[in-house]
Coordinates of C-alpha atoms in Angstrom, one line a residue:
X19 CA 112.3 28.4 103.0
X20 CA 111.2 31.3 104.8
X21 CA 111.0 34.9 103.6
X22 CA 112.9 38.1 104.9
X23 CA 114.5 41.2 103.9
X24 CA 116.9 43.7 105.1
X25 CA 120.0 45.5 103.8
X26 CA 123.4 44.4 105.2
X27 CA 126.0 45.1 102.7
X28 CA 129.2 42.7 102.8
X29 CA 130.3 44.8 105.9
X30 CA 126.4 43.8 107.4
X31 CA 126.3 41.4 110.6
X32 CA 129.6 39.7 109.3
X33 CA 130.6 39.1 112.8
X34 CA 128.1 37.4 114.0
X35 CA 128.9 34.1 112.8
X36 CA 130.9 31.6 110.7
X37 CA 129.0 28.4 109.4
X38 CA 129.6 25.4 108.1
X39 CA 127.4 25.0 104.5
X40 CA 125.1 22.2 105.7
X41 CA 123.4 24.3 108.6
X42 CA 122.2 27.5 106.9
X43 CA 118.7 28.2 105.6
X44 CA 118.5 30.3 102.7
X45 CA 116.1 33.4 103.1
X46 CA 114.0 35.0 99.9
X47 CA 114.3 38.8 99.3
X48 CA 112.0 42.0 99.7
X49 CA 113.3 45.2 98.8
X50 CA 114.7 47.5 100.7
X51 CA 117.3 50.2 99.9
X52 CA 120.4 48.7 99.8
X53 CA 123.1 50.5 101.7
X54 CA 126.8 50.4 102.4
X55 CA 127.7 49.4 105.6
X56 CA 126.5 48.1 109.1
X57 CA 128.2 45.5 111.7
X58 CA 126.5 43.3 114.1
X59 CA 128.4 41.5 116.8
X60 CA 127.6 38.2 118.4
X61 CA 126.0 40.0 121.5
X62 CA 123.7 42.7 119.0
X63 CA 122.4 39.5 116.9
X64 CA 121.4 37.9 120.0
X65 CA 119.0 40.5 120.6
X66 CA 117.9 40.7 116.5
X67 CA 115.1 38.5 116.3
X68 CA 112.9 36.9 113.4
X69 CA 110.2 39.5 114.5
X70 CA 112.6 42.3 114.5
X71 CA 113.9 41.3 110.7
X72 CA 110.2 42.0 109.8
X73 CA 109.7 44.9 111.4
X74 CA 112.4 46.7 109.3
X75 CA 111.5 44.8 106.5
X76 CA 107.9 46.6 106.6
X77 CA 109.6 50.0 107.6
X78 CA 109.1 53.1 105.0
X79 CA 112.5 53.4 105.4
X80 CA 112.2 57.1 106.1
X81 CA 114.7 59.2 108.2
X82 CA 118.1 60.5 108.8
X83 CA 120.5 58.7 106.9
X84 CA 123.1 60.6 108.4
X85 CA 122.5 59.8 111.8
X86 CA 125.9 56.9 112.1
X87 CA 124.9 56.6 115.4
X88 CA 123.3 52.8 115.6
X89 CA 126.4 52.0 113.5
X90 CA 128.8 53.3 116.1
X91 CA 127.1 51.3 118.9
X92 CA 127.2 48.6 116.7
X93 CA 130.9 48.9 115.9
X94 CA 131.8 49.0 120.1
X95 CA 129.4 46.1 120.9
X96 CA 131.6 44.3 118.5
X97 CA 134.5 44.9 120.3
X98 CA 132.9 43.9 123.5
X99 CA 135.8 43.0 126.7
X100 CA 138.4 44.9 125.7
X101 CA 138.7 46.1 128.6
X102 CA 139.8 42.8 129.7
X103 CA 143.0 42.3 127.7
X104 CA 144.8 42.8 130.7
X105 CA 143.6 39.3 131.5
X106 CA 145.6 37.8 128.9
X107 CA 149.0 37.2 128.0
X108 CA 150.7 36.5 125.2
X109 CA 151.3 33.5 123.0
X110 CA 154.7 33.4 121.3
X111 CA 155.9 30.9 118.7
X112 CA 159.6 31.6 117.3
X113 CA 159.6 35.0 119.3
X114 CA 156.5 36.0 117.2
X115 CA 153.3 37.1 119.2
X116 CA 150.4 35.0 117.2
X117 CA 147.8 35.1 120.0
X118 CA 147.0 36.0 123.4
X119 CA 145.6 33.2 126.5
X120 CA 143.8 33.9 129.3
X121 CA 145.5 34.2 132.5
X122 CA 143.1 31.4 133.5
X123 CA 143.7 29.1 130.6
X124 CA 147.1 28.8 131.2
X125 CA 146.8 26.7 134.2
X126 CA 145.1 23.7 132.3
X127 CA 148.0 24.0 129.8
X128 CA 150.3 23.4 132.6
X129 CA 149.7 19.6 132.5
X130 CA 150.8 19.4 129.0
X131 CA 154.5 20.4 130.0
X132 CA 156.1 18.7 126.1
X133 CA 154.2 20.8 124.3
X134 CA 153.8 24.5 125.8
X135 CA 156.3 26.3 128.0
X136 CA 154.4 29.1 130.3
X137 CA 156.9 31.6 131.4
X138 CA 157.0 33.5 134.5
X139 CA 156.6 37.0 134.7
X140 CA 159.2 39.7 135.3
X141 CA 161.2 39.4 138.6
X142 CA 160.6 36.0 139.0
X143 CA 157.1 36.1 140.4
X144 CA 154.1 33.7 140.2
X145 CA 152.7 35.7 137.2
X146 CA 152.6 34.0 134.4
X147 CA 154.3 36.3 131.8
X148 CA 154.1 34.8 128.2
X149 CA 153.6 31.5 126.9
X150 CA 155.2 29.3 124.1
X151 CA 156.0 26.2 122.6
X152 CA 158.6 23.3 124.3
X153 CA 161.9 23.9 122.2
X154 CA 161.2 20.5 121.3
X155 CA 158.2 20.6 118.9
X156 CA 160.7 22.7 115.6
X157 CA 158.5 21.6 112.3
X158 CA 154.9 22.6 111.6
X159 CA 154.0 19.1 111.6
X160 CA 155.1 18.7 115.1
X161 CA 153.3 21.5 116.6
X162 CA 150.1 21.0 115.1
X163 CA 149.9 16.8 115.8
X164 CA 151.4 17.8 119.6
X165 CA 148.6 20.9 120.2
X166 CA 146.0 18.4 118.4
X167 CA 146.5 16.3 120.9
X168 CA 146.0 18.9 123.8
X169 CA 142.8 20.3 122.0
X170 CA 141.5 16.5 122.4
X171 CA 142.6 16.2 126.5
X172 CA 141.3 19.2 127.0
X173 CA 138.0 17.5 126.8
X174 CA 134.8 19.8 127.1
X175 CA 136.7 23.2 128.0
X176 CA 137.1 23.4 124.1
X177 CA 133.5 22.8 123.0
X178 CA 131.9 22.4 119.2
X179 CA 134.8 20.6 118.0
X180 CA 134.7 20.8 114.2
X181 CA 138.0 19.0 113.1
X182 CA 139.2 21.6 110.7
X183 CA 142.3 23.5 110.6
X184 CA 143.1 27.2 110.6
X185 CA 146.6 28.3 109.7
X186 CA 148.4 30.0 112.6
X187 CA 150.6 32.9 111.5
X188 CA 151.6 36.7 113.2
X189 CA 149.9 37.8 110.2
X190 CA 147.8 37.6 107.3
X191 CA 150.4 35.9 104.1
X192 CA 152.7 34.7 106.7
X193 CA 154.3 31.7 107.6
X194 CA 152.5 29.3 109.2
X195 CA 153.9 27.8 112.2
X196 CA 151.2 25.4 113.0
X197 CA 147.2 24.7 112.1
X198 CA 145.0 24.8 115.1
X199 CA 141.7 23.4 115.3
X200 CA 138.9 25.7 114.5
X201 CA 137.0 25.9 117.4
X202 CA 139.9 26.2 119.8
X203 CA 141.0 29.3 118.1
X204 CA 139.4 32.0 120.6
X205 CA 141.2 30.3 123.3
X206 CA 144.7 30.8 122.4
X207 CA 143.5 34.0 121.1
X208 CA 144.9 33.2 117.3
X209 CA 143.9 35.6 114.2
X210 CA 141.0 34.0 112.1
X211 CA 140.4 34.9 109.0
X212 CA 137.1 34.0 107.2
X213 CA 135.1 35.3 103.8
X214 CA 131.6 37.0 103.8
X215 CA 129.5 37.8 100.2
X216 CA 126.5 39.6 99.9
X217 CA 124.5 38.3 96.8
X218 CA 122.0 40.9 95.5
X219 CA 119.8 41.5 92.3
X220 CA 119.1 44.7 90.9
X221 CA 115.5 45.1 89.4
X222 CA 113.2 48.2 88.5
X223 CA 116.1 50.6 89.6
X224 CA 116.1 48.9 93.0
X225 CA 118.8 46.6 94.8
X226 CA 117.4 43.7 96.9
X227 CA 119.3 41.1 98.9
X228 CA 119.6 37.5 99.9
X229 CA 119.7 37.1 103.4
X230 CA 120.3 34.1 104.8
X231 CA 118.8 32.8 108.3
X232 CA 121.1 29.9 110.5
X233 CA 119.4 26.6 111.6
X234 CA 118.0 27.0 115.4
X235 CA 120.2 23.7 115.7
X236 CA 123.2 25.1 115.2
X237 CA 125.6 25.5 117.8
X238 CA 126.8 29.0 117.1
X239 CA 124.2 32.0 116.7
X240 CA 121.3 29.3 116.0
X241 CA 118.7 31.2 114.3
X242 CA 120.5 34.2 113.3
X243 CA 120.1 36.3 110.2
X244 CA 123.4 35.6 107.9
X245 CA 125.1 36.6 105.1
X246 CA 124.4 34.8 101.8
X247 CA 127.8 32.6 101.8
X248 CA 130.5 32.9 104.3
X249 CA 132.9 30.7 105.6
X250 CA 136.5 30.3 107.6
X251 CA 139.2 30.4 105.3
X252 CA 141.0 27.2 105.4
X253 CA 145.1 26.4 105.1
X254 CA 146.4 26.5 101.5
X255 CA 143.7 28.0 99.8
X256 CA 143.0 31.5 98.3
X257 CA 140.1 34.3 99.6
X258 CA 138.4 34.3 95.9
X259 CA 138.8 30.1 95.8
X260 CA 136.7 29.9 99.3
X261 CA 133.9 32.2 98.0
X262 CA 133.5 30.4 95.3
X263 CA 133.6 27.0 96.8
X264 CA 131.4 28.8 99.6
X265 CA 129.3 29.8 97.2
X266 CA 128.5 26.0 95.3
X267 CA 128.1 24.9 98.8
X268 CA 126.0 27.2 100.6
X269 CA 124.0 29.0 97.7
X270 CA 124.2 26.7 94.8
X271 CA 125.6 29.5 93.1
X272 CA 127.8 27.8 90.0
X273 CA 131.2 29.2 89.2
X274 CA 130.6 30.7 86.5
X275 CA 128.7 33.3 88.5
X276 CA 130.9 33.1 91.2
X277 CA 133.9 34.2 89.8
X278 CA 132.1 37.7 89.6
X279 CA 132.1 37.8 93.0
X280 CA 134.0 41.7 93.5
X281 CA 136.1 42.3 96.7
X282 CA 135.0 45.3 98.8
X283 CA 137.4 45.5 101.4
X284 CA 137.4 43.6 105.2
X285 CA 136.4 44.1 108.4
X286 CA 138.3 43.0 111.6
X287 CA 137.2 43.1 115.2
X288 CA 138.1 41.7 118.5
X289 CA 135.6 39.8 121.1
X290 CA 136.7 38.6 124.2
X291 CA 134.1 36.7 126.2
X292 CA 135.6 34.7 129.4
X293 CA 138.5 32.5 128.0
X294 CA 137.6 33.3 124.4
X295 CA 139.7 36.2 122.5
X296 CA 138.7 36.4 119.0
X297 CA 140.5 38.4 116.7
X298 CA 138.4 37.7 113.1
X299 CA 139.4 39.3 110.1
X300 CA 136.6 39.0 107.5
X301 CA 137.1 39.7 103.8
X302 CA 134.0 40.7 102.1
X303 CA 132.0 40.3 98.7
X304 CA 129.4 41.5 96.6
X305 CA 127.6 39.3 94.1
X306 CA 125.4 40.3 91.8
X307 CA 122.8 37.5 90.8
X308 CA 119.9 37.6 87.8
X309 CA 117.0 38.1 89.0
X310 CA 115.4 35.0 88.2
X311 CA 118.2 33.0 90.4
X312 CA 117.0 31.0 93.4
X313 CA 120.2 30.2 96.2
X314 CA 119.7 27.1 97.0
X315 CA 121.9 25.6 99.7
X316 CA 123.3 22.0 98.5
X317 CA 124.1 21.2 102.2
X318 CA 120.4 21.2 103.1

């Protein structure tokens, strides 16, 4: 394992990634202060290298802790392409909006005339004004096995197939009208929601995290600094569950330290990037750990 330091709180480059357990390096600890919040979007980490991580890791750490000003650019290059939302239209199951599709998208769902329904704009024009589902597909079951099947003729438009399901709703405790594989998600623009934990140790009055770093092989952000344990949150089970499931996984933290894990609130933030619309919602942890514990990652 390598060794890095920074200090990311559970808010802290959150949005840079999700991961599945087996492709994540864990990464020892120096201390730094530990503060409360900072975001880092997919385009930001890009440009956060190894050689940048040790730069701050070194730094005295001296100056205006006031100045929010690297936050707030970090906060808009989040929510990069907003100004392209006009681009999209939106995605309607039982007259409920639960995502938006690219103007552009639309036309390879036109093949697939049994399963979605893309309706014309007002006046009768060309424009393509919403889309849905064929009146056809009623039951859960049906819509997820029918848009399953679209996912697979799409073919490479919908790369880094991972052949798990995320629950499709108009909002957070819903109900779910269909599951949708994971990595098609951005392009029907559907609300994910995932969980993110900081795990930390407290020692000599000072806080230090674990930071993790991804595998260069991985598909998504390869290389990238990450949160100790994070992960999607699944169909049918619980925020607290998946962190501590995530945390066995990913950290070889054991439940009985898991369970400690303390909510600190969520992030949310919107990425749109070509066809992609991602509208993530992240709930976040903080861990403490002893000092003496290791993360180990069980995937590895």
């Amino acid at each position: 394992m390598a060794a890095i330091a920074t200090s990311f709180s559970a808010a802290a480059a959150a949005v840079a990634r999700r991961r599945s357990p087996a492709h994540i390096r864990l990464v020892a600890r120096r201390r730094l202060p530990f503060c409360t919040a900072a975001s880092a979007a997919p385009a930001a980490a890009a440009g956060f290298s190894w050689a940048d991580a040790l730069r701050v890791a070194s730094d005295t750490g001296v100056g205006d802790e006031s100045d929010l000003s690297g936050y707030f650019q970090k906060v808009d290059i989040c929510n990069r392409g907003l100004d392209k939302k006009g681009q999209f239209v939106e995605f309607l199951v039982e007259d409920q909006v639960v995502g938006y599709i690219h103007k552009g998208f639309t036309q390879h769902l036109r093949d697939f005339h049994d399963v979605f329904t893309i309706v014309s704009g007002h006046n009768g024009n060309s424009n393509v004004g919403h889309v849905t589902l064929h009146p056809s597909l009623r039951t859960p079951e049906d819509r997820t096995l029918a848009i399953g099947d679209v996912i697979k003729g799409l073919g490479e438009l919908i790369p880094g197939i991972r052949n798990e399901l995320y629950p499709v709703t108009s909002s957070y405790g819903m109900p779910v009208y269909f599951s949708l594989e994971r990595a098609a998600a951005p392009y029907f623009g559907i609300k994910a929601y995932g969980v993110h934990m900081n795990g930390y140790i407290e020692k000599d009055g000072e806080k230090s995290l674990w930071i993790g770093k991804r595998s260069d092989v991985k598909q998504t952000y390869p290389g990238m600094l990450d949160h100790l344990v994070a992960g999607g949150l699944p169909y049918g089970i619980s925020c607290k569950e998946n962190i501590i499931k995530e945390c066995e996984e990913e950290a070889g933290i054991p439940r009985s330290m898991s369970t400690n894990a303390t909510s600190v609130g969520a992030v949310s933030y919107m990425d749109i990037d070509g066809f992609r619309y991602k509208r993530d919602v992240l709930f976040c942890y903080d861990l403490r750990l002893p000092v003496d514990f290791v993360p180990n990652n069980e995937g590895m």
